[in-house]
Amino acid sequence: MTLQSTAAPPITPTSSLKERYVMPTKPHPVASGFGPATTAKETWDRLTGEPLIYASMGTLQNGLESVFSAIAEAVGTRPGMQLVLPIGESLEPGKVNSLPANCIVVKNASQIEFLKRAALCITHAGLNTVLESLALGVPMVAIPVSTDQPGVAARIAYTNTGSYVPLQELTTPRLSTFIDEVLTNPEYRQNTNKMREAIAKTNGLEVAADLLEQAFNLSPARELAFASVVSQISERTSRTV
């Protein structure tokens, strides 16, 4: 498996904004897994080919033991499915209650690669994870925690690409009900695929770059300074989303 690099293209005075500033997708490098798994290959070897649920609570929300326990319990009641659960660096697997046999716990995971195989994504409604799920046609169940996440979760429900349960109302039975609804109702997958097609056709990154170049009348020298600022903002944002 080849992991996508996060390195941005080098900034040169002659390259255009689109060529130089391409927002990378946010990879989560594979680290140690639950039990004896310590390499990416060992983690991938645990996949059985059964329908996959990928659960990501983001960088800042990792460490919420009760949330991970509710996810593990809710998915663990489903025979014939597998759960990949990245828990971050601050939480030990033993802190997660009721880990089922069909659960692979990892510190971090290559998010894009797992989403490509996923039937469902359980997410904190962070914008990066939501957009990556939509771009790959994966419906969601969101558990928004803070900042913009309740608003993003509301849009998931509005577009019928998934459902959500607020953190304060989270229980294992309620989460299980939402998981069942999204997995068994084909409308969620259909709507997510429509969004996937719209994202692919729109090519929003190039459109945004064109608009910025036009709005700021960017010459190569001015583009160089502008791209440097944008890159710094992107780097700071990627560490907090």
mmCIF file of C-alpha atoms in Angstrom:
data_model
loop_
_atom_site.group_PDB
_atom_site.id
_atom_site.type_symbol
_atom_site.label_atom_id
_atom_site.label_comp_id
_atom_site.label_asym_id
_atom_site.label_seq_id
_atom_site.Cartn_x
_atom_site.Cartn_y
_atom_site.Cartn_z
ATOM 1 C CA MET A 1 0.000 0.000 0.000
ATOM 2 C CA THR A 2 1.354 3.405 -0.945
ATOM 3 C CA LEU A 3 0.470 6.233 1.405
ATOM 4 C CA GLN A 4 -0.190 9.642 -0.096
ATOM 5 C CA SER A 5 2.393 12.250 0.784
ATOM 6 C CA THR A 6 1.284 15.431 2.536
ATOM 7 C CA ALA A 7 4.156 17.460 1.102
ATOM 8 C CA ALA A 8 3.018 20.440 -0.929
ATOM 9 C CA PRO A 9 4.603 21.117 -4.340
ATOM 10 C CA PRO A 10 7.620 23.444 -4.190
ATOM 11 C CA ILE A 11 6.838 27.144 -4.508
ATOM 12 C CA THR A 12 8.483 28.818 -7.486
ATOM 13 C CA PRO A 13 7.864 32.289 -8.928
ATOM 14 C CA THR A 14 6.804 30.878 -12.290
ATOM 15 C CA SER A 15 4.304 28.240 -11.215
ATOM 16 C CA SER A 16 0.610 29.069 -11.030
ATOM 17 C CA LEU A 17 -1.421 29.030 -7.853
ATOM 18 C CA LYS A 18 -3.212 25.831 -8.937
ATOM 19 C CA GLU A 19 0.086 24.093 -9.667
ATOM 20 C CA ARG A 20 1.668 25.129 -6.399
ATOM 21 C CA TYR A 21 -1.104 25.108 -3.853
ATOM 22 C CA VAL A 22 -3.063 21.867 -3.970
ATOM 23 C CA MET A 23 -4.804 21.086 -0.695
ATOM 24 C CA PRO A 24 -3.712 17.554 0.216
ATOM 25 C CA THR A 25 -6.171 15.072 1.597
ATOM 26 C CA LYS A 26 -5.492 14.390 5.235
ATOM 27 C CA PRO A 27 -3.764 11.044 5.654
ATOM 28 C CA HIS A 28 -3.574 9.352 9.036
ATOM 29 C CA PRO A 29 -0.307 7.367 8.985
ATOM 30 C CA VAL A 30 -0.770 3.805 10.151
ATOM 31 C CA ALA A 31 0.852 3.161 13.517
ATOM 32 C CA SER A 32 0.597 0.331 15.999
ATOM 33 C CA GLY A 33 -2.548 -1.739 16.004
ATOM 34 C CA PHE A 34 -4.509 -3.451 18.749
ATOM 35 C CA GLY A 35 -3.033 -6.691 19.983
ATOM 36 C CA PRO A 36 0.057 -7.971 18.175
ATOM 37 C CA ALA A 37 -0.378 -5.860 15.022
ATOM 38 C CA THR A 38 2.449 -3.342 14.756
ATOM 39 C CA THR A 39 2.751 -2.695 11.014
ATOM 40 C CA ALA A 40 0.473 -1.436 8.268
ATOM 41 C CA LYS A 41 0.589 -4.844 6.575
ATOM 42 C CA GLU A 42 -0.496 -6.662 9.741
ATOM 43 C CA THR A 43 -3.376 -4.224 10.153
ATOM 44 C CA TRP A 44 -4.511 -4.713 6.542
ATOM 45 C CA ASP A 45 -4.137 -8.480 6.859
ATOM 46 C CA ARG A 46 -6.801 -8.448 9.560
ATOM 47 C CA LEU A 47 -9.437 -7.271 7.097
ATOM 48 C CA THR A 48 -11.720 -10.180 6.242
ATOM 49 C CA GLY A 49 -13.512 -8.695 3.234
ATOM 50 C CA GLU A 50 -16.722 -8.277 5.232
ATOM 51 C CA PRO A 51 -18.556 -4.933 5.016
ATOM 52 C CA LEU A 52 -16.426 -2.346 6.792
ATOM 53 C CA ILE A 53 -17.400 0.421 9.193
ATOM 54 C CA TYR A 54 -14.711 3.053 9.636
ATOM 55 C CA ALA A 55 -14.958 5.273 12.730
ATOM 56 C CA SER A 56 -12.942 8.483 13.033
ATOM 57 C CA MET A 57 -13.379 11.032 15.810
ATOM 58 C CA GLY A 58 -10.637 13.293 14.509
ATOM 59 C CA THR A 59 -7.430 14.553 16.082
ATOM 60 C CA LEU A 60 -8.853 16.776 18.807
ATOM 61 C CA GLN A 61 -11.680 14.434 19.822
ATOM 62 C CA ASN A 62 -9.498 11.342 20.160
ATOM 63 C CA GLY A 63 -9.350 10.202 23.767
ATOM 64 C CA LEU A 64 -13.119 10.186 24.399
ATOM 65 C CA GLU A 65 -13.342 6.747 25.972
ATOM 66 C CA SER A 66 -17.128 6.744 26.309
ATOM 67 C CA VAL A 67 -17.629 7.568 22.619
ATOM 68 C CA PHE A 68 -15.289 4.840 21.416
ATOM 69 C CA SER A 69 -16.916 2.365 23.815
ATOM 70 C CA ALA A 70 -20.384 3.242 22.468
ATOM 71 C CA ILE A 71 -19.168 2.799 18.881
ATOM 72 C CA ALA A 72 -17.527 -0.553 19.672
ATOM 73 C CA GLU A 73 -20.646 -1.830 21.442
ATOM 74 C CA ALA A 74 -23.028 -0.595 18.727
ATOM 75 C CA VAL A 75 -21.062 -2.172 15.877
ATOM 76 C CA GLY A 76 -20.199 -5.301 17.844
ATOM 77 C CA THR A 77 -23.818 -6.464 17.736
ATOM 78 C CA ARG A 78 -23.633 -6.878 13.947
ATOM 79 C CA PRO A 79 -22.443 -10.235 12.630
ATOM 80 C CA GLY A 80 -20.733 -10.171 9.260
ATOM 81 C CA MET A 81 -19.328 -6.638 9.639
ATOM 82 C CA GLN A 82 -15.934 -5.328 10.652
ATOM 83 C CA LEU A 83 -15.010 -2.128 12.505
ATOM 84 C CA VAL A 84 -11.773 -0.156 12.136
ATOM 85 C CA LEU A 85 -11.413 2.172 15.108
ATOM 86 C CA PRO A 86 -8.519 4.701 15.194
ATOM 87 C CA ILE A 87 -8.264 5.976 18.778
ATOM 88 C CA GLY A 88 -5.271 8.325 18.573
ATOM 89 C CA GLU A 89 -2.104 8.512 20.617
ATOM 90 C CA SER A 90 -3.623 9.616 23.936
ATOM 91 C CA LEU A 91 -5.796 6.559 24.590
ATOM 92 C CA GLU A 92 -4.821 2.947 25.193
ATOM 93 C CA PRO A 93 -6.983 0.203 23.615
ATOM 94 C CA GLY A 94 -7.648 -1.296 27.038
ATOM 95 C CA LYS A 95 -9.567 1.840 28.004
ATOM 96 C CA VAL A 96 -12.247 1.094 25.397
ATOM 97 C CA ASN A 97 -14.979 -1.069 26.905
ATOM 98 C CA SER A 98 -16.599 -4.087 25.264
ATOM 99 C CA LEU A 99 -14.264 -4.413 22.283
ATOM 100 C CA PRO A 100 -15.884 -6.979 19.984
ATOM 101 C CA ALA A 101 -14.008 -9.614 18.035
ATOM 102 C CA ASN A 102 -14.839 -7.841 14.762
ATOM 103 C CA CYS A 103 -13.064 -4.623 15.837
ATOM 104 C CA ILE A 104 -9.561 -3.609 14.720
ATOM 105 C CA VAL A 105 -8.237 -0.898 17.034
ATOM 106 C CA VAL A 106 -5.327 1.198 15.755
ATOM 107 C CA LYS A 107 -3.648 4.306 17.067
ATOM 108 C CA ASN A 108 -3.940 5.960 13.650
ATOM 109 C CA ALA A 109 -5.122 4.815 10.234
ATOM 110 C CA SER A 110 -4.734 5.649 6.564
ATOM 111 C CA GLN A 111 -8.164 7.233 6.385
ATOM 112 C CA ILE A 112 -8.595 7.484 2.622
ATOM 113 C CA GLU A 113 -7.626 3.857 2.072
ATOM 114 C CA PHE A 114 -10.093 2.595 4.664
ATOM 115 C CA LEU A 115 -12.871 4.875 3.383
ATOM 116 C CA LYS A 116 -12.420 3.377 -0.084
ATOM 117 C CA ARG A 117 -13.528 0.052 1.408
ATOM 118 C CA ALA A 118 -16.130 1.361 3.853
ATOM 119 C CA ALA A 119 -19.873 0.792 3.824
ATOM 120 C CA LEU A 120 -20.276 3.456 6.527
ATOM 121 C CA CYS A 121 -18.215 6.133 8.242
ATOM 122 C CA ILE A 122 -18.884 7.079 11.860
ATOM 123 C CA THR A 123 -17.434 10.560 12.258
ATOM 124 C CA HIS A 124 -17.229 13.574 14.559
ATOM 125 C CA ALA A 125 -18.435 15.617 11.559
ATOM 126 C CA GLY A 126 -15.071 17.251 11.032
ATOM 127 C CA LEU A 127 -15.145 18.867 7.612
ATOM 128 C CA ASN A 128 -12.118 16.975 6.271
ATOM 129 C CA THR A 129 -13.546 13.559 7.100
ATOM 130 C CA VAL A 130 -17.014 14.501 5.833
ATOM 131 C CA LEU A 131 -15.702 15.775 2.490
ATOM 132 C CA GLU A 132 -13.482 12.719 2.080
ATOM 133 C CA SER A 133 -16.456 10.449 2.788
ATOM 134 C CA LEU A 134 -18.656 12.298 0.303
ATOM 135 C CA ALA A 135 -15.917 12.287 -2.341
ATOM 136 C CA LEU A 136 -15.772 8.490 -2.008
ATOM 137 C CA GLY A 137 -19.543 7.953 -1.788
ATOM 138 C CA VAL A 138 -19.577 6.724 1.824
ATOM 139 C CA PRO A 139 -22.680 7.527 3.938
ATOM 140 C CA MET A 140 -22.152 8.678 7.513
ATOM 141 C CA VAL A 141 -23.404 8.611 11.062
ATOM 142 C CA ALA A 142 -22.065 11.713 12.803
ATOM 143 C CA ILE A 143 -21.400 12.360 16.486
ATOM 144 C CA PRO A 144 -20.609 16.104 16.518
ATOM 145 C CA VAL A 145 -18.581 17.305 19.480
ATOM 146 C CA SER A 146 -17.672 21.000 19.151
ATOM 147 C CA THR A 147 -16.805 24.002 16.948
ATOM 148 C CA ASP A 148 -18.410 23.742 13.486
ATOM 149 C CA GLN A 149 -19.243 20.051 13.820
ATOM 150 C CA PRO A 150 -22.941 20.424 14.822
ATOM 151 C CA GLY A 151 -23.492 22.571 11.730
ATOM 152 C CA VAL A 152 -21.687 20.099 9.469
ATOM 153 C CA ALA A 153 -23.702 17.241 11.005
ATOM 154 C CA ALA A 154 -26.937 19.135 10.342
ATOM 155 C CA ARG A 155 -25.962 19.392 6.669
ATOM 156 C CA ILE A 156 -25.285 15.667 6.532
ATOM 157 C CA ALA A 157 -28.849 15.125 7.708
ATOM 158 C CA TYR A 158 -30.242 17.833 5.402
ATOM 159 C CA THR A 159 -28.663 16.255 2.320
ATOM 160 C CA ASN A 160 -29.740 12.810 3.512
ATOM 161 C CA THR A 161 -26.216 11.496 3.132
ATOM 162 C CA GLY A 162 -26.343 10.230 6.679
ATOM 163 C CA SER A 163 -27.679 10.958 10.128
ATOM 164 C CA TYR A 164 -26.338 12.259 13.412
ATOM 165 C CA VAL A 165 -26.718 12.020 17.160
ATOM 166 C CA PRO A 166 -25.433 14.867 19.381
ATOM 167 C CA LEU A 167 -22.720 13.880 21.825
ATOM 168 C CA GLN A 168 -24.928 14.770 24.790
ATOM 169 C CA GLU A 169 -27.611 12.342 23.557
ATOM 170 C CA LEU A 170 -25.268 9.503 22.623
ATOM 171 C CA THR A 171 -26.170 6.046 23.885
ATOM 172 C CA THR A 172 -25.255 2.671 22.456
ATOM 173 C CA PRO A 173 -28.884 1.761 21.557
ATOM 174 C CA ARG A 174 -29.463 5.111 19.868
ATOM 175 C CA LEU A 175 -26.234 4.913 17.895
ATOM 176 C CA SER A 176 -27.107 1.355 16.902
ATOM 177 C CA THR A 177 -30.473 2.535 15.588
ATOM 178 C CA PHE A 178 -28.845 5.206 13.402
ATOM 179 C CA ILE A 179 -26.275 2.728 12.102
ATOM 180 C CA ASP A 180 -29.053 0.314 11.137
ATOM 181 C CA GLU A 181 -31.013 3.072 9.405
ATOM 182 C CA VAL A 182 -28.103 4.328 7.304
ATOM 183 C CA LEU A 183 -26.876 0.844 6.394
ATOM 184 C CA THR A 184 -30.252 -0.587 5.405
ATOM 185 C CA ASN A 185 -31.868 2.398 3.672
ATOM 186 C CA PRO A 186 -30.376 2.625 0.142
ATOM 187 C CA GLU A 187 -31.394 6.281 -0.126
ATOM 188 C CA TYR A 188 -28.380 7.335 1.960
ATOM 189 C CA ARG A 189 -25.918 5.605 -0.343
ATOM 190 C CA GLN A 190 -27.708 6.960 -3.421
ATOM 191 C CA ASN A 191 -27.574 10.526 -2.132
ATOM 192 C CA THR A 192 -23.938 10.160 -1.151
ATOM 193 C CA ASN A 193 -23.102 8.924 -4.649
ATOM 194 C CA LYS A 194 -24.854 11.972 -6.097
ATOM 195 C CA MET A 195 -22.650 14.166 -3.940
ATOM 196 C CA ARG A 196 -19.591 12.179 -5.021
ATOM 197 C CA GLU A 197 -20.437 12.799 -8.674
ATOM 198 C CA ALA A 198 -21.076 16.504 -8.026
ATOM 199 C CA ILE A 199 -17.734 16.883 -6.239
ATOM 200 C CA ALA A 200 -15.900 15.150 -9.089
ATOM 201 C CA LYS A 201 -17.588 17.288 -11.760
ATOM 202 C CA THR A 202 -17.188 20.585 -9.935
ATOM 203 C CA ASN A 203 -13.429 20.283 -9.389
ATOM 204 C CA GLY A 204 -13.798 22.880 -6.675
ATOM 205 C CA LEU A 205 -10.089 23.214 -5.941
ATOM 206 C CA GLU A 206 -9.288 24.515 -9.422
ATOM 207 C CA VAL A 207 -12.363 26.761 -9.406
ATOM 208 C CA ALA A 208 -11.322 28.259 -6.060
ATOM 209 C CA ALA A 209 -7.767 28.787 -7.292
ATOM 210 C CA ASP A 210 -9.060 30.530 -10.436
ATOM 211 C CA LEU A 211 -11.279 32.819 -8.360
ATOM 212 C CA LEU A 212 -8.406 33.748 -6.058
ATOM 213 C CA GLU A 213 -6.098 34.504 -8.970
ATOM 214 C CA GLN A 214 -8.750 36.689 -10.576
ATOM 215 C CA ALA A 215 -9.775 38.446 -7.364
ATOM 216 C CA PHE A 216 -6.210 39.328 -6.330
ATOM 217 C CA ASN A 217 -4.848 39.786 -9.871
ATOM 218 C CA LEU A 218 -1.936 37.643 -8.848
ATOM 219 C CA SER A 219 1.353 38.100 -10.663
ATOM 220 C CA PRO A 220 4.063 35.425 -10.140
ATOM 221 C CA ALA A 221 5.773 37.477 -7.408
ATOM 222 C CA ARG A 222 2.521 38.267 -5.616
ATOM 223 C CA GLU A 223 1.390 34.665 -6.038
ATOM 224 C CA LEU A 224 4.576 33.526 -4.331
ATOM 225 C CA ALA A 225 3.860 35.608 -1.241
ATOM 226 C CA PHE A 226 0.162 34.721 -1.268
ATOM 227 C CA ALA A 227 0.801 30.981 -1.604
ATOM 228 C CA SER A 228 3.270 31.110 1.265
ATOM 229 C CA VAL A 229 0.614 32.625 3.538
ATOM 230 C CA VAL A 230 -2.026 30.137 2.388
ATOM 231 C CA SER A 231 0.350 27.221 2.965
ATOM 232 C CA GLN A 232 1.037 28.383 6.509
ATOM 233 C CA ILE A 233 -2.688 28.677 7.213
ATOM 234 C CA SER A 234 -3.283 25.215 5.739
ATOM 235 C CA GLU A 235 -0.531 23.687 7.873
ATOM 236 C CA ARG A 236 -1.958 25.172 11.043
ATOM 237 C CA THR A 237 -5.486 24.102 10.126
ATOM 238 C CA SER A 238 -4.455 20.504 9.330
ATOM 239 C CA ARG A 239 -3.044 20.153 12.828
ATOM 240 C CA THR A 240 -6.345 21.113 14.466
ATOM 241 C CA VAL A 241 -9.047 19.452 12.305
#
